[in-house]
Coordinates of C-alpha atoms and ligand atoms in Angstrom, one line a residue:
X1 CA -27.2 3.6 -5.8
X2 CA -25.1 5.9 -8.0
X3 CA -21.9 6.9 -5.6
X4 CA -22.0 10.4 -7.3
X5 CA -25.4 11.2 -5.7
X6 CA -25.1 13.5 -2.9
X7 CA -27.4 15.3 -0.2
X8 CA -28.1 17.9 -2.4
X9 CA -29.4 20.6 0.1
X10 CA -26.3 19.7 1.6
X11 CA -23.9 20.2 -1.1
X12 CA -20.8 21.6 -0.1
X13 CA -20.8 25.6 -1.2
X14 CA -19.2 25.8 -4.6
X15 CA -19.2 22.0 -5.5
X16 CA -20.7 21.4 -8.9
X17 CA -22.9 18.3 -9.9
X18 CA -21.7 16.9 -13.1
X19 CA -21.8 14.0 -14.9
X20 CA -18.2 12.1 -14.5
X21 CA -16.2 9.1 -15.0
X22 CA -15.6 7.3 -11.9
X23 CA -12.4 8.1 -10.4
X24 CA -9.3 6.0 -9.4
X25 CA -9.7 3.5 -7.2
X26 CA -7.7 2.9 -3.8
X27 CA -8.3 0.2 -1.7
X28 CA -7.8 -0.2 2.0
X29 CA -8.0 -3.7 3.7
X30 CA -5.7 -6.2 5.5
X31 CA -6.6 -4.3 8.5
X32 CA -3.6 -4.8 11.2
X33 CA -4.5 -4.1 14.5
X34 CA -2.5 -1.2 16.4
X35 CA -3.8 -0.9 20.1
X36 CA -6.5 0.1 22.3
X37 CA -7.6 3.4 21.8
X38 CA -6.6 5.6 24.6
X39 CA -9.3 8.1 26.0
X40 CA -6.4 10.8 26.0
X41 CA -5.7 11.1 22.4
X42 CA -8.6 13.3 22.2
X43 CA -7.0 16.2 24.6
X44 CA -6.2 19.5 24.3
X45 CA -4.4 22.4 25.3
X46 CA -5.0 25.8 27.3
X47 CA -2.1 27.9 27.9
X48 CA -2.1 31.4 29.3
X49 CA -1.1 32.9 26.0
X50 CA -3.2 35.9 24.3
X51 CA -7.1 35.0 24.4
X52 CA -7.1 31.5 25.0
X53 CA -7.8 31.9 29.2
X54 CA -8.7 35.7 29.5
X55 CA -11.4 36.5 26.8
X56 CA -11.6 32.5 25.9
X57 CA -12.3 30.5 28.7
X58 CA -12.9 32.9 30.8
X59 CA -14.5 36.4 30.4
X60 CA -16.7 37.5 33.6
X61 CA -19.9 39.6 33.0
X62 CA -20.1 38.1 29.7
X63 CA -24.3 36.7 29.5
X64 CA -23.1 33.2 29.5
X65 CA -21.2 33.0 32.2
X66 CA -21.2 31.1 35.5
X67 CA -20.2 32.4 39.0
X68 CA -16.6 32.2 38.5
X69 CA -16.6 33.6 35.2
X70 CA -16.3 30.9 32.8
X71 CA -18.4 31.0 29.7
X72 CA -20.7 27.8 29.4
X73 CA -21.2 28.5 25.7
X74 CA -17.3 27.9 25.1
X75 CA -18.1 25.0 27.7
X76 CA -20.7 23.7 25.7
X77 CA -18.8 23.5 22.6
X78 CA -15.9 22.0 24.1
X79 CA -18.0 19.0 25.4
X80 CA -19.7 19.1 21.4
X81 CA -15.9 18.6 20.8
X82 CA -15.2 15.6 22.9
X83 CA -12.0 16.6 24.8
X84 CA -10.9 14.2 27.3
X85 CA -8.0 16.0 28.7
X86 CA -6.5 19.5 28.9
X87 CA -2.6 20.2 29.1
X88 CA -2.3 23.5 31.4
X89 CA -1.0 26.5 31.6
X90 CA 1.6 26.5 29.2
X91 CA 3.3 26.1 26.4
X92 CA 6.6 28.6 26.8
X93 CA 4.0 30.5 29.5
X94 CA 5.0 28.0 32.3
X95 CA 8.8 28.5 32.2
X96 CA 8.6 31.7 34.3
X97 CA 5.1 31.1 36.5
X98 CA 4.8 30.7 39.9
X99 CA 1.8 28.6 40.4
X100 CA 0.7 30.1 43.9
X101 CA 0.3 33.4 42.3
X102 CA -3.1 32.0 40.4
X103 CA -4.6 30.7 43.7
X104 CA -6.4 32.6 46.9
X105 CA -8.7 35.6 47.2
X106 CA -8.6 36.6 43.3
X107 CA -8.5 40.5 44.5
X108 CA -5.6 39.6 46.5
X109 CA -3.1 38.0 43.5
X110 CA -0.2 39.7 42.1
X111 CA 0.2 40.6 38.0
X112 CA 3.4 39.5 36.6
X113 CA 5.1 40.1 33.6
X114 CA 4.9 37.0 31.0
X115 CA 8.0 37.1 28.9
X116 CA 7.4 34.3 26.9
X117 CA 4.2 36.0 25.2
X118 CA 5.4 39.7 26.2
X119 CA 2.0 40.0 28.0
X120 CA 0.6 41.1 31.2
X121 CA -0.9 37.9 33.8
X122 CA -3.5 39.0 36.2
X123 CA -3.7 35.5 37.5
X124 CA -7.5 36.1 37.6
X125 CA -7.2 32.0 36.6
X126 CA -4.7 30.0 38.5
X127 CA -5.0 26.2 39.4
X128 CA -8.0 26.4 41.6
X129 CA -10.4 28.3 38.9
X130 CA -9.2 26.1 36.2
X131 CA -9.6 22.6 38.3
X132 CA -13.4 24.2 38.7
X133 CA -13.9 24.8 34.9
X134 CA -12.6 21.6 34.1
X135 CA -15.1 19.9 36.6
X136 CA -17.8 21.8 34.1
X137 CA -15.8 20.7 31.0
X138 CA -15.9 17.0 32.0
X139 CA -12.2 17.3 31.2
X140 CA -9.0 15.8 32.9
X141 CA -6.1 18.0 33.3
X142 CA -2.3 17.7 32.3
X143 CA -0.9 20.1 34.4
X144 CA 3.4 21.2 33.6
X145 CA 5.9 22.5 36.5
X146 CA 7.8 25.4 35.7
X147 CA 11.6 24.0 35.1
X148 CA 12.5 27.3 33.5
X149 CA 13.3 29.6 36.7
X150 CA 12.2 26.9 39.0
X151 CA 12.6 23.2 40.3
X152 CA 12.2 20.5 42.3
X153 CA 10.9 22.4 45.4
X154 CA 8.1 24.1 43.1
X155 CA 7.5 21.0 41.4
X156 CA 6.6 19.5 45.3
X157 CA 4.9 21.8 47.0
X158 CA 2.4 22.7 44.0
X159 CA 1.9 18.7 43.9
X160 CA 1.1 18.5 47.7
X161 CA -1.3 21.3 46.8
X162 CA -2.7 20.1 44.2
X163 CA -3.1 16.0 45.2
X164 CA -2.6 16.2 49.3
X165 CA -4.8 15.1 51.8
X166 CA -6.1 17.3 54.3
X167 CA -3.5 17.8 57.4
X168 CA -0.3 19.5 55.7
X169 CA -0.1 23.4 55.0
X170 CA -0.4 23.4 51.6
X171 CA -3.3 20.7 51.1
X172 CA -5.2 22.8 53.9
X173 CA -4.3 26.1 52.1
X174 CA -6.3 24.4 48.6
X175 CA -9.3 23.5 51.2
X176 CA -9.2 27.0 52.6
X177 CA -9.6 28.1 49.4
X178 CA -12.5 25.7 48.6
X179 CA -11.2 22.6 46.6
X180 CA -11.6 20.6 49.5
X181 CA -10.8 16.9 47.5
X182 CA -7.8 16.4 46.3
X183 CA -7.9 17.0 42.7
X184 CA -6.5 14.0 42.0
X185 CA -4.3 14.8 38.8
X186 CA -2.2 12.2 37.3
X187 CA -0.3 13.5 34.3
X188 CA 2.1 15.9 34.7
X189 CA 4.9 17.7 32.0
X190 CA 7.8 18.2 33.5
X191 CA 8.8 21.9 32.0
X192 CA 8.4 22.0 28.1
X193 CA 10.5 22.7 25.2
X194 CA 13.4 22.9 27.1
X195 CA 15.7 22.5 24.0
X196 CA 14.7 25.4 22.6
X197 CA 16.6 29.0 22.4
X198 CA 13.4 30.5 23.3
X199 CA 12.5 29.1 26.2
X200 CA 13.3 31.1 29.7
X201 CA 16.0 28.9 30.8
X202 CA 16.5 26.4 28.1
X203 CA 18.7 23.6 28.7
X204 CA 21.4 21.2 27.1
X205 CA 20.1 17.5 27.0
X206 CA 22.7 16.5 29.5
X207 CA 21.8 19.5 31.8
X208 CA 18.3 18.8 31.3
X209 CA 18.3 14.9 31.6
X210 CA 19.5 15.3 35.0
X211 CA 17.0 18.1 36.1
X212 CA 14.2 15.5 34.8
X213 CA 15.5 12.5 36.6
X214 CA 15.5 14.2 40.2
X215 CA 12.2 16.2 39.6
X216 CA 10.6 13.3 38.4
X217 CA 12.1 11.2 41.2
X218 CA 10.9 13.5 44.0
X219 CA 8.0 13.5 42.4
X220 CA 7.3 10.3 42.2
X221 CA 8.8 9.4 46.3
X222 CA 5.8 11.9 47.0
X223 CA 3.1 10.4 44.9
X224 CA 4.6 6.5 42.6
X225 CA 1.1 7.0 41.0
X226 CA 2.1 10.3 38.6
X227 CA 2.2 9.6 35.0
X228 CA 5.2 12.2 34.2
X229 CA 6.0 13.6 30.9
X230 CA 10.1 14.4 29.9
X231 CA 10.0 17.3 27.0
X232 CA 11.2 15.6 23.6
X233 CA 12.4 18.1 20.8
X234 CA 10.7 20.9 20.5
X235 CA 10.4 19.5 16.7
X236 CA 11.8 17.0 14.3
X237 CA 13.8 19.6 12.8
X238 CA 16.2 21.4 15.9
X239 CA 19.6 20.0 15.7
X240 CA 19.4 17.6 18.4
X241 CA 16.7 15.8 17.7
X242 CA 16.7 12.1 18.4
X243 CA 20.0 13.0 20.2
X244 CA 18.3 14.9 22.7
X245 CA 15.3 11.9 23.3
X246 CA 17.9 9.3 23.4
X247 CA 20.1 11.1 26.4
X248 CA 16.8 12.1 28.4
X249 CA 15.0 8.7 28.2
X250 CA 18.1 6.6 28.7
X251 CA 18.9 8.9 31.9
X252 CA 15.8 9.4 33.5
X253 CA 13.9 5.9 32.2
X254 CA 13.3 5.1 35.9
X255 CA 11.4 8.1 36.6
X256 CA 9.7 8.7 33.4
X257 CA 6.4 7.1 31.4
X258 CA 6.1 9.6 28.6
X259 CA 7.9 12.0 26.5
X260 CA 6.4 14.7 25.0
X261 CA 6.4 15.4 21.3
X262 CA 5.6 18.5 19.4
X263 CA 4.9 19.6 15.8
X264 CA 3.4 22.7 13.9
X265 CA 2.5 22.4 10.5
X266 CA 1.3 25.0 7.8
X267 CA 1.2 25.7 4.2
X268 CA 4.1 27.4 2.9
X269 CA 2.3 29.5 0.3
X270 CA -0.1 28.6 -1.9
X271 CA 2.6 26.7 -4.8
X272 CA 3.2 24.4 -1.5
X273 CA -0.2 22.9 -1.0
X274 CA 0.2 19.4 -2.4
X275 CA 3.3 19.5 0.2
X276 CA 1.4 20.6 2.6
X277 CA -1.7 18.2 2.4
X278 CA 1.1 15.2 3.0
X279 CA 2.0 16.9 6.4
X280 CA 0.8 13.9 8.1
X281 CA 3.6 11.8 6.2
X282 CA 6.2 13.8 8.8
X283 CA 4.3 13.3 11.5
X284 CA 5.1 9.4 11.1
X285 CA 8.4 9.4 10.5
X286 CA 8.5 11.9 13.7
X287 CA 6.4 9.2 16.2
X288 CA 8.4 6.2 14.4
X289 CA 11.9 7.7 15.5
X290 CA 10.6 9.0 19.0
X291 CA 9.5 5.9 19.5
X292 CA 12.5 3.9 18.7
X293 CA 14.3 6.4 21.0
X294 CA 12.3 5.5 23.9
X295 CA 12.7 1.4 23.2
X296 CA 16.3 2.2 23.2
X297 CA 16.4 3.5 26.5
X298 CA 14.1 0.3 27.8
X299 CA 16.8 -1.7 26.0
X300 CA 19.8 0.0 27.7
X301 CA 18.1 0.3 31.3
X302 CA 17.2 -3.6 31.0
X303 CA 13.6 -2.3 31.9
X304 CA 10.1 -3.7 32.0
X305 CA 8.2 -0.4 31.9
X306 CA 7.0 1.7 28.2
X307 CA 7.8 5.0 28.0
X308 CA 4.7 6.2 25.4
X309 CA 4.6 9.5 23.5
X310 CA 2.7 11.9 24.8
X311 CA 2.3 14.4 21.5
X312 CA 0.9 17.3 22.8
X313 CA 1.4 20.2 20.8
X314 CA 0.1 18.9 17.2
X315 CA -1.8 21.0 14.7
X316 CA -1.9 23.2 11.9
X317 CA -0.4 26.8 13.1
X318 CA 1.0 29.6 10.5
X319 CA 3.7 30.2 13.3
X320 CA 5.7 32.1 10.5
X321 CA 3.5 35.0 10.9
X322 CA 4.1 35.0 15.2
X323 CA 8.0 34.8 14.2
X324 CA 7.4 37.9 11.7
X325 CA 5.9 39.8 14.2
X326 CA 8.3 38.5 17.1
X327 CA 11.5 39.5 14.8
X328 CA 9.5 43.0 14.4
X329 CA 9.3 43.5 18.1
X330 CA 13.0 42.5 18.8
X331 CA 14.6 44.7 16.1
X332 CA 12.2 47.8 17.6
X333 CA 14.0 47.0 21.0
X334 CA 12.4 50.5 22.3
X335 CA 8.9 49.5 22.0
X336 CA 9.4 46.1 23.7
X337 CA 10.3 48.0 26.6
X338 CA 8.5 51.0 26.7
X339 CA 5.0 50.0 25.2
X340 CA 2.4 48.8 27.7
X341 CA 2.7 45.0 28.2
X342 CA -0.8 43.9 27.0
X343 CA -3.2 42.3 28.8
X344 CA -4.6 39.0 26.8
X345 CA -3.8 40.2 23.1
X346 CA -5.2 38.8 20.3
X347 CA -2.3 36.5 19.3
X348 CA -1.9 33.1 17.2
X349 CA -5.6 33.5 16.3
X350 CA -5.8 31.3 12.8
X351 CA -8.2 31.0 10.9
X352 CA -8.7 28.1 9.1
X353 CA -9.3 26.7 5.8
X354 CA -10.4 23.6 4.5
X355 CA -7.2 22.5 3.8
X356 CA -6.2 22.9 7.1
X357 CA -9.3 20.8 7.9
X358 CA -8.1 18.3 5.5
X359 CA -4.3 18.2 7.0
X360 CA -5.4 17.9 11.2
X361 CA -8.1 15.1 9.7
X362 CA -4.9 13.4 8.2
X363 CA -3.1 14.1 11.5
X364 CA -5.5 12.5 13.6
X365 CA -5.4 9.2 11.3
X366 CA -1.8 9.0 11.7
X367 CA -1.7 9.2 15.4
X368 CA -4.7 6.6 15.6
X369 CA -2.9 4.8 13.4
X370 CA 0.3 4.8 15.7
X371 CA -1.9 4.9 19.1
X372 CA 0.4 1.8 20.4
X373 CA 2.9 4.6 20.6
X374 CA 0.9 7.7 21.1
X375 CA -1.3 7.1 24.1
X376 CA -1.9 10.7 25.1
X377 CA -2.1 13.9 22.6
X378 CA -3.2 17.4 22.9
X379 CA -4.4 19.9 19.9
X380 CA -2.9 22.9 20.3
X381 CA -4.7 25.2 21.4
X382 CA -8.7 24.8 22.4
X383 CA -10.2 28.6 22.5
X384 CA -8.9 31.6 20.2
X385 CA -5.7 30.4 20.2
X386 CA -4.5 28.2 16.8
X387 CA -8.0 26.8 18.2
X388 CA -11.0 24.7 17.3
X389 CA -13.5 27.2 19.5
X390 CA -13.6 31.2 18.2
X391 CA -15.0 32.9 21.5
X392 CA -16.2 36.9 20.2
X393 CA -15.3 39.2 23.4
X394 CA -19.2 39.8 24.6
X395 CA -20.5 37.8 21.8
X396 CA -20.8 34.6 20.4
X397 CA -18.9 31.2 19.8
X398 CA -18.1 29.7 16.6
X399 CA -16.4 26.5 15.5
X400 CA -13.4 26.9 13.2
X401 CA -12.8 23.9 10.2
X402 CA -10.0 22.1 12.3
X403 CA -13.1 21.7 14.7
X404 CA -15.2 19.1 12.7
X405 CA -12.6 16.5 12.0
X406 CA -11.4 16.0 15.4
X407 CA -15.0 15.8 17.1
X408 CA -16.0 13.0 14.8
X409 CA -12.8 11.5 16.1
X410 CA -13.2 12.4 19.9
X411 CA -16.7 11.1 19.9
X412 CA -16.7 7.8 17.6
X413 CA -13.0 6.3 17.2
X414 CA -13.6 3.6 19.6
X415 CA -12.7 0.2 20.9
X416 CA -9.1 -0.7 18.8
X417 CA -7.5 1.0 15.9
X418 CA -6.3 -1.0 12.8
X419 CA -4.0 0.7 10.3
X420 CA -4.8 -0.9 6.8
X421 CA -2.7 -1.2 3.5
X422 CA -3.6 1.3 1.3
X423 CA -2.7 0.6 -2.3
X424 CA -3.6 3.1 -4.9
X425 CA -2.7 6.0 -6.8
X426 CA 0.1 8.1 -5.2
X427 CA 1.0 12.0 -5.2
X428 CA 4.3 13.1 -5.8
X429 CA 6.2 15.6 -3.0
X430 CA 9.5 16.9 -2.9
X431 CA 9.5 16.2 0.8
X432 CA 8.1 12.7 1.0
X433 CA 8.3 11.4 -2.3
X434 CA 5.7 9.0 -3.9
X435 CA 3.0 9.4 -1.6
X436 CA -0.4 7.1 -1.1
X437 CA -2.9 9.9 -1.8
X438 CA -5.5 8.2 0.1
X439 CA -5.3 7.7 3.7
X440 CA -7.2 6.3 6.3
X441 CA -7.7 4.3 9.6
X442 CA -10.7 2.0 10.6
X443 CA -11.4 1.6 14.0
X444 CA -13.8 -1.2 15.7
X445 CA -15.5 -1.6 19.1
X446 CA -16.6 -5.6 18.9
X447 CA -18.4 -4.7 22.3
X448 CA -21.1 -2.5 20.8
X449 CA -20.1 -4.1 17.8
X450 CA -19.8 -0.2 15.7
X451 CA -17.0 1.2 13.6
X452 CA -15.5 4.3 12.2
X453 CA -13.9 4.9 8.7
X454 CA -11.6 8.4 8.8
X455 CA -10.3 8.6 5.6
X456 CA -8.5 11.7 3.9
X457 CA -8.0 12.6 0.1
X458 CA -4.9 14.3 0.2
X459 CA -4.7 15.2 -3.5
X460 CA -4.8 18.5 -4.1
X461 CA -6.1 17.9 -7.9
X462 CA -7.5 14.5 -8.2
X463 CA -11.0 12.8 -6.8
X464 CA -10.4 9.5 -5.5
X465 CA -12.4 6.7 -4.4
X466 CA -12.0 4.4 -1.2
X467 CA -12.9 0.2 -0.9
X468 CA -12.7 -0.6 2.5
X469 CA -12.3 -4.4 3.3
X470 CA -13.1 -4.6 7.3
X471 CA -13.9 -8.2 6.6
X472 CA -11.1 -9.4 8.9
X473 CA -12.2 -6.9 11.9
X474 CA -13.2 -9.5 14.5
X475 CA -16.6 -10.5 14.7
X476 CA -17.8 -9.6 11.7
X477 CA -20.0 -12.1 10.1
X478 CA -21.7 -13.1 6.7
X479 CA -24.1 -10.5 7.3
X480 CA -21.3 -8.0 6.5
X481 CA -21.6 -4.6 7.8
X482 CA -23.8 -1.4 6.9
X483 CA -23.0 2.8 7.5
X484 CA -25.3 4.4 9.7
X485 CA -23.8 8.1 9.6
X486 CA -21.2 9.1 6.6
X487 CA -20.2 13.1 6.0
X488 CA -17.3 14.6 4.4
X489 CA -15.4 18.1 4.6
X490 CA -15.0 20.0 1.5
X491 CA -15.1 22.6 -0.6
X492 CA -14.9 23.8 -4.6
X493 CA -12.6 26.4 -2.7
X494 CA -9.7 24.4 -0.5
X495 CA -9.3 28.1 1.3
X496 CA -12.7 28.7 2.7
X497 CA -12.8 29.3 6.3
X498 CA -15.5 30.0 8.8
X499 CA -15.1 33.4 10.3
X500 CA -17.7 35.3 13.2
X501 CA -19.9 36.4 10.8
X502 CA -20.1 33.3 8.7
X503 CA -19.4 30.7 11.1
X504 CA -21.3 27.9 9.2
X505 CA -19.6 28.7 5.8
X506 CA -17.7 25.5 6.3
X507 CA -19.5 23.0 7.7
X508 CA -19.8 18.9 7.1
X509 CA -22.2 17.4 4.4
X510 CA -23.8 14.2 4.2
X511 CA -22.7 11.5 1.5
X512 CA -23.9 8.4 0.3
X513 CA -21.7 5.3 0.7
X514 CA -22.0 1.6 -1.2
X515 CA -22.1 -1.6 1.4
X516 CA -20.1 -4.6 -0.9
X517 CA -19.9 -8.0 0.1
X518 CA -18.9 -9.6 2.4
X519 CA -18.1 -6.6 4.3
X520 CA -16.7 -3.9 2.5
X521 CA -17.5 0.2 2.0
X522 CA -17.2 2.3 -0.8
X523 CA -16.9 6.6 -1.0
X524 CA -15.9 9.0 -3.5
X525 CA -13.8 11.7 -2.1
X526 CA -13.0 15.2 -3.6
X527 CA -9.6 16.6 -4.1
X528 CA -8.8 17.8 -0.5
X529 CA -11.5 16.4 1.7
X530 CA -11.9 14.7 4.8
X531 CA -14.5 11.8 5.0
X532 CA -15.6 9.9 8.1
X533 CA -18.0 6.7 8.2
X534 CA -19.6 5.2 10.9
X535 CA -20.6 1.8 10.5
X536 CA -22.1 -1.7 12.5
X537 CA -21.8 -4.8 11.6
Ligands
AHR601 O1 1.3 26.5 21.3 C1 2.1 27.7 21.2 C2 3.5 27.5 21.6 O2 4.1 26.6 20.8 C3 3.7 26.9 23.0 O3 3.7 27.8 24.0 C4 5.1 26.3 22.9 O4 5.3 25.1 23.7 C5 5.2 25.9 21.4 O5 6.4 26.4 20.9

């Protein structure tokens, strides 16, 4: 079978069918393993912010919703995505919020300013309604305490709401207002970002070392089951990065089984795409030094216990344009404080291109790649918001680019991850130097005995073809191995999105791999593409 032969009535739009020489070579093989994948690598992230609850999630009288006024055809696609968990409410949102306002009779619950977004919270969704729609979702929840303008109090008494057992105010207050289990949520953030400027009441790493080690010590008297999150960085680049993991790790190690790590990436114009396609490359070095930060604090505090990286704020998001329109807002001083605070704006709502596809696809394999580090991991956000999910306001859902690569993930990277060596042709970056322009992960469940291949072409001018060796994955025999599903993300045009009235301009496309001997698969791959095969052996 040729390898240039195609699905044609699935040809990506644009893509032209021409005779070729075969292109260069990369191989992947000595697969090492990394770790067990963990179910919450595939999570995401709701915050209050813009349309992501009000108008995403949620949006009563629209046809498809249920009782409580969640959409089931955002629902629907959120399960088609394969999230396992969902970090809530916020994101900068939660440094100000008073949980109890979003719970009890709905007609009865104050609005509040939300500084952080400079938007207007009904609290028409609190805990209760989103506990319900993540019942629907088949999703766990991450929930964060406010350590903005509150504390270790909060902190307690939304736990003893959340998780208590019938008999004390606040549990019987949850019953009374029909969540009569506990809900039984493990993972909780203690604050976020709270080394950033922008953050309602932002902290130094000594002030905020301490705050983490008594909330998460309370915490953890009222309930040693919690799975607590410290804020890293709010990226590899503020000042005290590292500085700031290694003071609250070392401090609060006792109390503490994650830290958080966050990071945004986008193109920087268009003369910045081969840059930009590499993005994963920062990633790495970002989990590598976290990581060594938190082994250092097990080193120091003679412990026994992990602390794992919990990175849950990745993705692609062209935050310049929110700073743009942030800097507008503060230097019209006037109309921040005179205009009507909107209700659920449209903010942060990206729309993606392939390459954007491309770069989360590339994200994805590094994290896997790293997932003896990484055991938990959110995409930010999951509806309208830097999101996956497009909900139209009395209309229809669509998927975005980003949402293809990271359901293939969710739904089929299974059993371990093993991070081969690539050796190849490289790309050259101002940032990251020679870079392999092929990447990939391979991941094997010798249970049901079935495989995935993610691999990304991060070139942005060259084709590339991929040899996988998985015949050192355990279990695999003579018989060698063959691909049962194979597609690929691409396009002639690296910048064409899906959008509400074309929503399937960008879509997947079937390809054709080779099955080698012993056990060994071989793809072609476009300049900026995404490929994914699944495989048993
Ligand atoms: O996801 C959008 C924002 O990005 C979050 O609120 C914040 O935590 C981060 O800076």
């Amino acid at each position: 079978m040729a390898l240039t032969e195609r699905h044609i009535s699935q040809e990506p739009a644009g893509a032209q069918a021409t005779d070729r020489t075969a292109p260069a070579t990369s191989t992947a093989g000595h697969l090492a393993p990394v770790a067990a994948i963990p179910p919450r690598l595939f999570g995401s992230f709701v915050e209050h912010l813009g349309r992501c609850v009000y108008g995403g999630i949620y949006e009563p009288g629209h046809p498809t919703s249920d009782r409580y006024g969640f959409r089931s055809d955002v629902i629907d696609l959120v399960r088609e995505l394969g999230v396992t968990c969902v970090r809530y409410p916020g994101g900068n949102f939660v440094s100000t919020y008073a949980w109890e306002d979003g719970t009890g009779p709905r007609d009865a619950r104050p609005i509040r300013r939300d500084p952080a977004w400079h938007s207007t919270e009904t609290n028409q969704v609190g805990i209760d309604d989103f506990y319900r729609w993540s019942q629907e979702a088949g999703t766990e929840i991450m929930l964060a305490v406010n350590m903005g303008t509150r504390g270790i109090a909060a902190a307690l008494d939304e736990l003893e709401y959340v998780n208590g057992a019938a008999g004390t105010t606040l549990a019987d207050r949850r019953i009374s207002n029909g969540i009569t289990e506990p809900m039984d949520i493990r993972m909780w953030c203690i604050g976020n970002e709270m080394d950033g400027p922008w953050q309602v009441g932002h902290m130094t790493a000594q002030e905020y070392a301490r705050a983490v080690d008594k909330v998460a010590h309370a915490m953890k008297l009222a309930d040693s089951g919690l799975e607590l999150v410290a804020c890293g960085s709010s990226n590899a680049h503020m000042p005290t990065f590292g500085e700031w993991e290694r003071t609250v790790l070392t401090t609060a190690y006792d109390n503490l089984d994650f830290v958080s790590c966050h990071a945004y990436y986008f193109e920087h114009g268009h003369a910045d795409l081969q840059e930009f396609l590499t993005s994963s490359q920062d990633m790495a070095t970002f989990i590598d030094t976290v990581a060594g930060c938190a082994r250092e604090a097990k080193e120091d505090n003679g412990g026994t216990h992990d602390i794992a990286l919990s990175f849950d704020e990745w993705g692609v998001w062209y935050s310049d344009r929110w700073n743009r329109i942030e800097a507008e807002w503060k230097a019209n001083a006037a109309a921040v404080h005179h205009d009507p605070w909107p209700k659920a704006p449209h903010l942060l709502e990206d729309i993606y291109t392939v390459a954007d596809a491309v770069v989360e696809g590339s994200l994805m394999i590094a994290m896997l790649k790293r997932c003896d580090s990484v055991r938990s991991a959110s995409r930010a956000q999951l509806v309208n918001v830097i999101a996956p999910i497009m909900a139209e306001p009395n209309g229809p859902v669509w998927r975005q680019t980003v949402f293809y690569p990271f359901a293939e993930a969710a739904h089929h990277a299974r059993g371990t991850a093993y991070a081969p060596r690539i050796t190849g042709p490289v790309v050259h970056t101002r940032a990251y130097g020679a870079v392999q322009a092929v990447d990939a992960v391979v991941t094997w469940d010798e249970e049901s005995r079935t495989g995935l291949i993610l691999a990304v072409n991060r070139d942005a001018a060259a084709e590339h073809r991929l040899d996988v060796d998985c015949s050192t994955l355990p279990g695999i025999t003579d018989d060698g191995l063959h691909a049962t599903h194979a597609i690929q993300l691409h396009d002639a045009d690296p910048y064409r999105r899906n959008t509400a009235t074309a929503p399937n301009s960008v879509t997947p496309y079937a390809i054709h791999t080779i099955t080698g001997t012993p056990a060994t698969l071989t793809f072609d791959m476009p300049a900026i593409s995404w490929t994914a095969v699944r495989f048993t052996a």
